[in-house]
Amino acid sequence: MDKIYITRENIVLVIYLEYQNTYCIYLTLCVKIILVDKNFGEELMKSIKGKILIAITACAILSVLVSSLLITSKGSSGIYDEARSRLEYQSKEIGLRIQALLTNTEVTIEKTASTIENTVDMKKYQIENSYRSLTSNNLKRILTDVAENLDGTHEAFFIIDPTLEIDEHQISITNDETGAILNKVSLDISSFNVSDETAPPAELAWFFEAKLAGKEAVDNKVPIVGIWSEPYYDEDAQKVLIKYVRPIYKYFNFVGVTGVTIDYSVIENQINAEKVYETGYAYLLDQDLNILAHKLYDVGTDLLSLGEGVKPLYDAMMNSDSDVKEYKLDGKKSISGFVRLSNGWVVGITPPIKEIFEARDGMNRIFIIVLIAVIVISSVIAIILSSMLAKPLNKVTNALEQVSELDLQQDDNVDKLMKAKDETGKMAAQLDNMKTALTEIVLRLQGLSSELFVKSENMTIVSNDSMESINTVYA
């Protein structure tokens, strides 16, 4: 949408470019018309030189404005499309990096669960001390290998079915400053004795959720999959952890749950370190679109609570695995690219809109400089051309003024102008012809005047002679 404001003392051109529902100030040009005298503009328009000057300058300005507007419009569209592609690619790239950690964890625990399922005989484990000791050592080596080689691992563990009558139900390997060590803290197995496994204590919900999910998968004859927890603060570790657990069933019987706890900072640091354009940032949401990591908002904040303007982004995240979406945050237009991870989390990135169009703004500044240069150059050219055109016209005008004052003497300026082959030459020739015609008329009038004077003298003489004759007769 173009808007042009014109006042008596100033011409102000303000052009707005509407794109993607955004009004961007494209160019503001103020040209002072009245510089010294308030009647300067009116006097300028009265002269041919001024009209030519204004016409040439205006044409040059309009040409630059129209061309720059078209180029900027196309450029803005191209910049916006490139920004969408960039956000899509970058969100998928950081998503792939975090997904690689999740996938590596899932694959490692899946192999661990498969090894336990295929190598451990739980009946022998219960009744044979030697088998239990040997198997326990093998499980410790397996879990130690997981703890040492899986990035970010704080603990690798295997919890055996709490209903089995054995002394130790947990094998746990913990990483600390010295490396992977056996966790010798005994598991309080009595806490696992719950009356309703669908409503266990909060601290054990992850265990029974995994157990029930595994039973459902076995009953439905579908593959058993692991479960990711939300980030939580562990008082013993004094850090935020996330947990991935996978239930183990053998011949429809529950064996136990194996899994790992991972230092959440491994993921959070990747989110916080991500650079989007200059000052943009990445963020992380859980499967319900509550904030897990964000530069501006607290952990646990519901995405929809940020305002009605984010609903387009919310809907897009709920309905697609990846996209680039526009929305409003705190009343300001925003854009975000996002991708959903295998555990339901969403990784997103968002840059300031102004940084997306920084290249366009730079291009606009160049056009303004070019426009100013065009105004100066066109004005100089216009002054030269108008002077060249006005000079012969002024000479013709001066010659006409001389004729109007009945000065029909030969004019060298007219003689020079007659040599020109343009309109001024024709005007000079016609003016010369007019002067010649007027000169002939004047000469003829002079001749007639002399003739009349002679005849008048003769008539006077005759009249005098007649009077003398009359006087003589009467005398």
mmCIF file with all atom_site columns, N, CA, C and O in Angstrom, residues 9-42:
data_model
loop_
_atom_site.group_PDB
_atom_site.id
_atom_site.type_symbol
_atom_site.label_atom_id
_atom_site.label_alt_id
_atom_site.label_comp_id
_atom_site.label_asym_id
_atom_site.label_entity_id
_atom_site.label_seq_id
_atom_site.pdbx_PDB_ins_code
_atom_site.Cartn_x
_atom_site.Cartn_y
_atom_site.Cartn_z
_atom_site.occupancy
_atom_site.B_iso_or_equiv
_atom_site.pdbx_formal_charge
_atom_site.auth_seq_id
_atom_site.auth_comp_id
_atom_site.auth_asym_id
_atom_site.auth_atom_id
_atom_site.pdbx_PDB_model_num
ATOM 1   N N  . GLU A 1 9  ? 4.927  23.393  1.867  1.00 0.00 ? 9  GLU A N  1
ATOM 2   C CA . GLU A 1 9  ? 6.331  23.720  2.033  1.00 0.00 ? 9  GLU A CA 1
ATOM 3   C C  . GLU A 1 9  ? 7.237  22.518  1.832  1.00 0.00 ? 9  GLU A C  1
ATOM 4   O O  . GLU A 1 9  ? 8.429  22.663  1.665  1.00 0.00 ? 9  GLU A O  1
ATOM 5   N N  . ASN A 1 10 ? 6.694  21.330  1.906  1.00 0.00 ? 10 ASN A N  1
ATOM 6   C CA . ASN A 1 10 ? 7.523  20.133  1.774  1.00 0.00 ? 10 ASN A CA 1
ATOM 7   C C  . ASN A 1 10 ? 6.803  19.106  0.923  1.00 0.00 ? 10 ASN A C  1
ATOM 8   O O  . ASN A 1 10 ? 5.580  18.992  0.970  1.00 0.00 ? 10 ASN A O  1
ATOM 9   N N  . ILE A 1 11 ? 7.574  18.394  0.168  1.00 0.00 ? 11 ILE A N  1
ATOM 10  C CA . ILE A 1 11 ? 7.048  17.208  -0.496 1.00 0.00 ? 11 ILE A CA 1
ATOM 11  C C  . ILE A 1 11 ? 7.586  16.024  0.272  1.00 0.00 ? 11 ILE A C  1
ATOM 12  O O  . ILE A 1 11 ? 8.796  15.851  0.378  1.00 0.00 ? 11 ILE A O  1
ATOM 13  N N  . VAL A 1 12 ? 6.709  15.218  0.828  1.00 0.00 ? 12 VAL A N  1
ATOM 14  C CA . VAL A 1 12 ? 7.127  14.072  1.625  1.00 0.00 ? 12 VAL A CA 1
ATOM 15  C C  . VAL A 1 12 ? 6.578  12.824  0.979  1.00 0.00 ? 12 VAL A C  1
ATOM 16  O O  . VAL A 1 12 ? 5.366  12.655  0.862  1.00 0.00 ? 12 VAL A O  1
ATOM 17  N N  . LEU A 1 13 ? 7.459  11.965  0.530  1.00 0.00 ? 13 LEU A N  1
ATOM 18  C CA . LEU A 1 13 ? 7.059  10.703  -0.080 1.00 0.00 ? 13 LEU A CA 1
ATOM 19  C C  . LEU A 1 13 ? 7.306  9.588   0.922  1.00 0.00 ? 13 LEU A C  1
ATOM 20  O O  . LEU A 1 13 ? 8.445  9.356   1.306  1.00 0.00 ? 13 LEU A O  1
ATOM 21  N N  . VAL A 1 14 ? 6.252  8.917   1.354  1.00 0.00 ? 14 VAL A N  1
ATOM 22  C CA . VAL A 1 14 ? 6.378  7.802   2.282  1.00 0.00 ? 14 VAL A CA 1
ATOM 23  C C  . VAL A 1 14 ? 5.740  6.597   1.629  1.00 0.00 ? 14 VAL A C  1
ATOM 24  O O  . VAL A 1 14 ? 4.540  6.588   1.366  1.00 0.00 ? 14 VAL A O  1
ATOM 25  N N  . ILE A 1 15 ? 6.542  5.602   1.343  1.00 0.00 ? 15 ILE A N  1
ATOM 26  C CA . ILE A 1 15 ? 6.053  4.417   0.654  1.00 0.00 ? 15 ILE A CA 1
ATOM 27  C C  . ILE A 1 15 ? 6.073  3.243   1.615  1.00 0.00 ? 15 ILE A C  1
ATOM 28  O O  . ILE A 1 15 ? 7.115  2.933   2.182  1.00 0.00 ? 15 ILE A O  1
ATOM 29  N N  . TYR A 1 16 ? 4.936  2.583   1.799  1.00 0.00 ? 16 TYR A N  1
ATOM 30  C CA . TYR A 1 16 ? 4.847  1.420   2.656  1.00 0.00 ? 16 TYR A CA 1
ATOM 31  C C  . TYR A 1 16 ? 4.752  0.171   1.785  1.00 0.00 ? 16 TYR A C  1
ATOM 32  O O  . TYR A 1 16 ? 3.962  0.135   0.829  1.00 0.00 ? 16 TYR A O  1
ATOM 33  N N  . LEU A 1 17 ? 5.536  -0.831  2.123  1.00 0.00 ? 17 LEU A N  1
ATOM 34  C CA . LEU A 1 17 ? 5.496  -2.095  1.409  1.00 0.00 ? 17 LEU A CA 1
ATOM 35  C C  . LEU A 1 17 ? 4.807  -3.107  2.301  1.00 0.00 ? 17 LEU A C  1
ATOM 36  O O  . LEU A 1 17 ? 5.283  -3.415  3.390  1.00 0.00 ? 17 LEU A O  1
ATOM 37  N N  . GLU A 1 18 ? 3.666  -3.614  1.852  1.00 0.00 ? 18 GLU A N  1
ATOM 38  C CA . GLU A 1 18 ? 2.939  -4.610  2.636  1.00 0.00 ? 18 GLU A CA 1
ATOM 39  C C  . GLU A 1 18 ? 3.347  -5.986  2.165  1.00 0.00 ? 18 GLU A C  1
ATOM 40  O O  . GLU A 1 18 ? 3.215  -6.329  0.981  1.00 0.00 ? 18 GLU A O  1
ATOM 41  N N  . TYR A 1 19 ? 3.858  -6.791  3.111  1.00 0.00 ? 19 TYR A N  1
ATOM 42  C CA . TYR A 1 19 ? 4.227  -8.166  2.771  1.00 0.00 ? 19 TYR A CA 1
ATOM 43  C C  . TYR A 1 19 ? 3.997  -9.046  3.986  1.00 0.00 ? 19 TYR A C  1
ATOM 44  O O  . TYR A 1 19 ? 4.434  -8.713  5.074  1.00 0.00 ? 19 TYR A O  1
ATOM 45  N N  . GLN A 1 20 ? 3.287  -10.138 3.779  1.00 0.00 ? 20 GLN A N  1
ATOM 46  C CA . GLN A 1 20 ? 2.995  -11.080 4.866  1.00 0.00 ? 20 GLN A CA 1
ATOM 47  C C  . GLN A 1 20 ? 2.367  -10.347 6.054  1.00 0.00 ? 20 GLN A C  1
ATOM 48  O O  . GLN A 1 20 ? 2.727  -10.550 7.208  1.00 0.00 ? 20 GLN A O  1
ATOM 49  N N  . ASN A 1 21 ? 1.393  -9.413  5.730  1.00 0.00 ? 21 ASN A N  1
ATOM 50  C CA . ASN A 1 21 ? 0.673  -8.674  6.770  1.00 0.00 ? 21 ASN A CA 1
ATOM 51  C C  . ASN A 1 21 ? 1.573  -7.772  7.597  1.00 0.00 ? 21 ASN A C  1
ATOM 52  O O  . ASN A 1 21 ? 1.251  -7.414  8.725  1.00 0.00 ? 21 ASN A O  1
ATOM 53  N N  . THR A 1 22 ? 2.726  -7.423  7.079  1.00 0.00 ? 22 THR A N  1
ATOM 54  C CA . THR A 1 22 ? 3.650  -6.541  7.795  1.00 0.00 ? 22 THR A CA 1
ATOM 55  C C  . THR A 1 22 ? 3.830  -5.270  6.993  1.00 0.00 ? 22 THR A C  1
ATOM 56  O O  . THR A 1 22 ? 4.119  -5.318  5.809  1.00 0.00 ? 22 THR A O  1
ATOM 57  N N  . TYR A 1 23 ? 3.652  -4.098  7.634  1.00 0.00 ? 23 TYR A N  1
ATOM 58  C CA . TYR A 1 23 ? 3.905  -2.827  6.986  1.00 0.00 ? 23 TYR A CA 1
ATOM 59  C C  . TYR A 1 23 ? 5.310  -2.374  7.329  1.00 0.00 ? 23 TYR A C  1
ATOM 60  O O  . TYR A 1 23 ? 5.636  -2.154  8.485  1.00 0.00 ? 23 TYR A O  1
ATOM 61  N N  . CYS A 1 24 ? 6.141  -2.267  6.314  1.00 0.00 ? 24 CYS A N  1
ATOM 62  C CA . CYS A 1 24 ? 7.531  -1.866  6.538  1.00 0.00 ? 24 CYS A CA 1
ATOM 63  C C  . CYS A 1 24 ? 7.738  -0.516  5.869  1.00 0.00 ? 24 CYS A C  1
ATOM 64  O O  . CYS A 1 24 ? 7.364  -0.326  4.715  1.00 0.00 ? 24 CYS A O  1
ATOM 65  N N  . ILE A 1 25 ? 8.303  0.425   6.577  1.00 0.00 ? 25 ILE A N  1
ATOM 66  C CA . ILE A 1 25 ? 8.619  1.715   5.962  1.00 0.00 ? 25 ILE A CA 1
ATOM 67  C C  . ILE A 1 25 ? 9.715  1.483   4.956  1.00 0.00 ? 25 ILE A C  1
ATOM 68  O O  . ILE A 1 25 ? 10.816 1.081   5.296  1.00 0.00 ? 25 ILE A O  1
ATOM 69  N N  . TYR A 1 26 ? 9.363  1.712   3.688  1.00 0.00 ? 26 TYR A N  1
ATOM 70  C CA . TYR A 1 26 ? 10.332 1.417   2.630  1.00 0.00 ? 26 TYR A CA 1
ATOM 71  C C  . TYR A 1 26 ? 11.246 2.595   2.376  1.00 0.00 ? 26 TYR A C  1
ATOM 72  O O  . TYR A 1 26 ? 12.448 2.466   2.262  1.00 0.00 ? 26 TYR A O  1
ATOM 73  N N  . LEU A 1 27 ? 10.671 3.807   2.271  1.00 0.00 ? 27 LEU A N  1
ATOM 74  C CA . LEU A 1 27 ? 11.530 4.948   1.960  1.00 0.00 ? 27 LEU A CA 1
ATOM 75  C C  . LEU A 1 27 ? 10.834 6.223   2.384  1.00 0.00 ? 27 LEU A C  1
ATOM 76  O O  . LEU A 1 27 ? 9.639  6.395   2.187  1.00 0.00 ? 27 LEU A O  1
ATOM 77  N N  . THR A 1 28 ? 11.543 7.116   2.994  1.00 0.00 ? 28 THR A N  1
ATOM 78  C CA . THR A 1 28 ? 11.017 8.433   3.328  1.00 0.00 ? 28 THR A CA 1
ATOM 79  C C  . THR A 1 28 ? 11.945 9.474   2.732  1.00 0.00 ? 28 THR A C  1
ATOM 80  O O  . THR A 1 28 ? 13.124 9.475   3.016  1.00 0.00 ? 28 THR A O  1
ATOM 81  N N  . LEU A 1 29 ? 11.379 10.300  1.884  1.00 0.00 ? 29 LEU A N  1
ATOM 82  C CA . LEU A 1 29 ? 12.179 11.309  1.195  1.00 0.00 ? 29 LEU A CA 1
ATOM 83  C C  . LEU A 1 29 ? 11.518 12.663  1.402  1.00 0.00 ? 29 LEU A C  1
ATOM 84  O O  . LEU A 1 29 ? 10.364 12.847  1.067  1.00 0.00 ? 29 LEU A O  1
ATOM 85  N N  . CYS A 1 30 ? 12.237 13.585  1.955  1.00 0.00 ? 30 CYS A N  1
ATOM 86  C CA . CYS A 1 30 ? 11.735 14.937  2.134  1.00 0.00 ? 30 CYS A CA 1
ATOM 87  C C  . CYS A 1 30 ? 12.541 15.877  1.245  1.00 0.00 ? 30 CYS A C  1
ATOM 88  O O  . CYS A 1 30 ? 13.745 15.927  1.355  1.00 0.00 ? 30 CYS A O  1
ATOM 89  N N  . VAL A 1 31 ? 11.850 16.600  0.362  1.00 0.00 ? 31 VAL A N  1
ATOM 90  C CA . VAL A 1 31 ? 12.509 17.545  -0.523 1.00 0.00 ? 31 VAL A CA 1
ATOM 91  C C  . VAL A 1 31 ? 11.975 18.928  -0.197 1.00 0.00 ? 31 VAL A C  1
ATOM 92  O O  . VAL A 1 31 ? 10.783 19.196  -0.340 1.00 0.00 ? 31 VAL A O  1
ATOM 93  N N  . LYS A 1 32 ? 12.828 19.793  0.266  1.00 0.00 ? 32 LYS A N  1
ATOM 94  C CA . LYS A 1 32 ? 12.412 21.147  0.640  1.00 0.00 ? 32 LYS A CA 1
ATOM 95  C C  . LYS A 1 32 ? 12.218 21.958  -0.637 1.00 0.00 ? 32 LYS A C  1
ATOM 96  O O  . LYS A 1 32 ? 13.143 22.125  -1.429 1.00 0.00 ? 32 LYS A O  1
ATOM 97  N N  . ILE A 1 33 ? 10.988 22.421  -0.853 1.00 0.00 ? 33 ILE A N  1
ATOM 98  C CA . ILE A 1 33 ? 10.701 23.192  -2.050 1.00 0.00 ? 33 ILE A CA 1
ATOM 99  C C  . ILE A 1 33 ? 11.017 24.667  -1.824 1.00 0.00 ? 33 ILE A C  1
ATOM 100 O O  . ILE A 1 33 ? 11.618 25.332  -2.657 1.00 0.00 ? 33 ILE A O  1
ATOM 101 N N  . ILE A 1 34 ? 10.621 25.194  -0.695 1.00 0.00 ? 34 ILE A N  1
ATOM 102 C CA . ILE A 1 34 ? 10.859 26.609  -0.419 1.00 0.00 ? 34 ILE A CA 1
ATOM 103 C C  . ILE A 1 34 ? 12.149 26.726  0.361  1.00 0.00 ? 34 ILE A C  1
ATOM 104 O O  . ILE A 1 34 ? 12.198 26.408  1.530  1.00 0.00 ? 34 ILE A O  1
ATOM 105 N N  . LEU A 1 35 ? 13.197 27.185  -0.299 1.00 0.00 ? 35 LEU A N  1
ATOM 106 C CA . LEU A 1 35 ? 14.514 27.210  0.315  1.00 0.00 ? 35 LEU A CA 1
ATOM 107 C C  . LEU A 1 35 ? 14.807 28.577  0.937  1.00 0.00 ? 35 LEU A C  1
ATOM 108 O O  . LEU A 1 35 ? 15.277 28.667  2.060  1.00 0.00 ? 35 LEU A O  1
ATOM 109 N N  . VAL A 1 36 ? 14.595 29.664  0.176  1.00 0.00 ? 36 VAL A N  1
ATOM 110 C CA . VAL A 1 36 ? 14.933 30.994  0.667  1.00 0.00 ? 36 VAL A CA 1
ATOM 111 C C  . VAL A 1 36 ? 13.685 31.860  0.722  1.00 0.00 ? 36 VAL A C  1
ATOM 112 O O  . VAL A 1 36 ? 13.320 32.386  1.764  1.00 0.00 ? 36 VAL A O  1
ATOM 113 N N  . ASP A 1 37 ? 13.055 31.988  -0.422 1.00 0.00 ? 37 ASP A N  1
ATOM 114 C CA . ASP A 1 37 ? 11.879 32.841  -0.529 1.00 0.00 ? 37 ASP A CA 1
ATOM 115 C C  . ASP A 1 37 ? 10.633 31.967  -0.557 1.00 0.00 ? 37 ASP A C  1
ATOM 116 O O  . ASP A 1 37 ? 10.592 30.942  -1.226 1.00 0.00 ? 37 ASP A O  1
ATOM 117 N N  . LYS A 1 38 ? 9.605  32.382  0.150  1.00 0.00 ? 38 LYS A N  1
ATOM 118 C CA . LYS A 1 38 ? 8.388  31.581  0.165  1.00 0.00 ? 38 LYS A CA 1
ATOM 119 C C  . LYS A 1 38 ? 7.710  31.551  -1.197 1.00 0.00 ? 38 LYS A C  1
ATOM 120 O O  . LYS A 1 38 ? 6.877  30.688  -1.467 1.00 0.00 ? 38 LYS A O  1
ATOM 121 N N  . ASN A 1 39 ? 8.039  32.517  -2.075 1.00 0.00 ? 39 ASN A N  1
ATOM 122 C CA . ASN A 1 39 ? 7.466  32.539  -3.424 1.00 0.00 ? 39 ASN A CA 1
ATOM 123 C C  . ASN A 1 39 ? 8.368  31.856  -4.438 1.00 0.00 ? 39 ASN A C  1
ATOM 124 O O  . ASN A 1 39 ? 8.104  31.911  -5.646 1.00 0.00 ? 39 ASN A O  1
ATOM 125 N N  . PHE A 1 40 ? 9.432  31.202  -3.925 1.00 0.00 ? 40 PHE A N  1
ATOM 126 C CA . PHE A 1 40 ? 10.398 30.602  -4.846 1.00 0.00 ? 40 PHE A CA 1
ATOM 127 C C  . PHE A 1 40 ? 9.737  29.531  -5.712 1.00 0.00 ? 40 PHE A C  1
ATOM 128 O O  . PHE A 1 40 ? 9.949  29.465  -6.922 1.00 0.00 ? 40 PHE A O  1
ATOM 129 N N  . GLY A 1 41 ? 8.927  28.665  -5.084 1.00 0.00 ? 41 GLY A N  1
ATOM 130 C CA . GLY A 1 41 ? 8.283  27.586  -5.839 1.00 0.00 ? 41 GLY A CA 1
ATOM 131 C C  . GLY A 1 41 ? 7.353  28.125  -6.895 1.00 0.00 ? 41 GLY A C  1
ATOM 132 O O  . GLY A 1 41 ? 7.312  27.637  -8.023 1.00 0.00 ? 41 GLY A O  1
ATOM 133 N N  . GLU A 1 42 ? 6.573  29.188  -6.531 1.00 0.00 ? 42 GLU A N  1
ATOM 134 C CA . GLU A 1 42 ? 5.653  29.764  -7.512 1.00 0.00 ? 42 GLU A CA 1
ATOM 135 C C  . GLU A 1 42 ? 6.404  30.402  -8.665 1.00 0.00 ? 42 GLU A C  1
ATOM 136 O O  . GLU A 1 42 ? 6.014  30.258  -9.829 1.00 0.00 ? 42 GLU A O  1
#
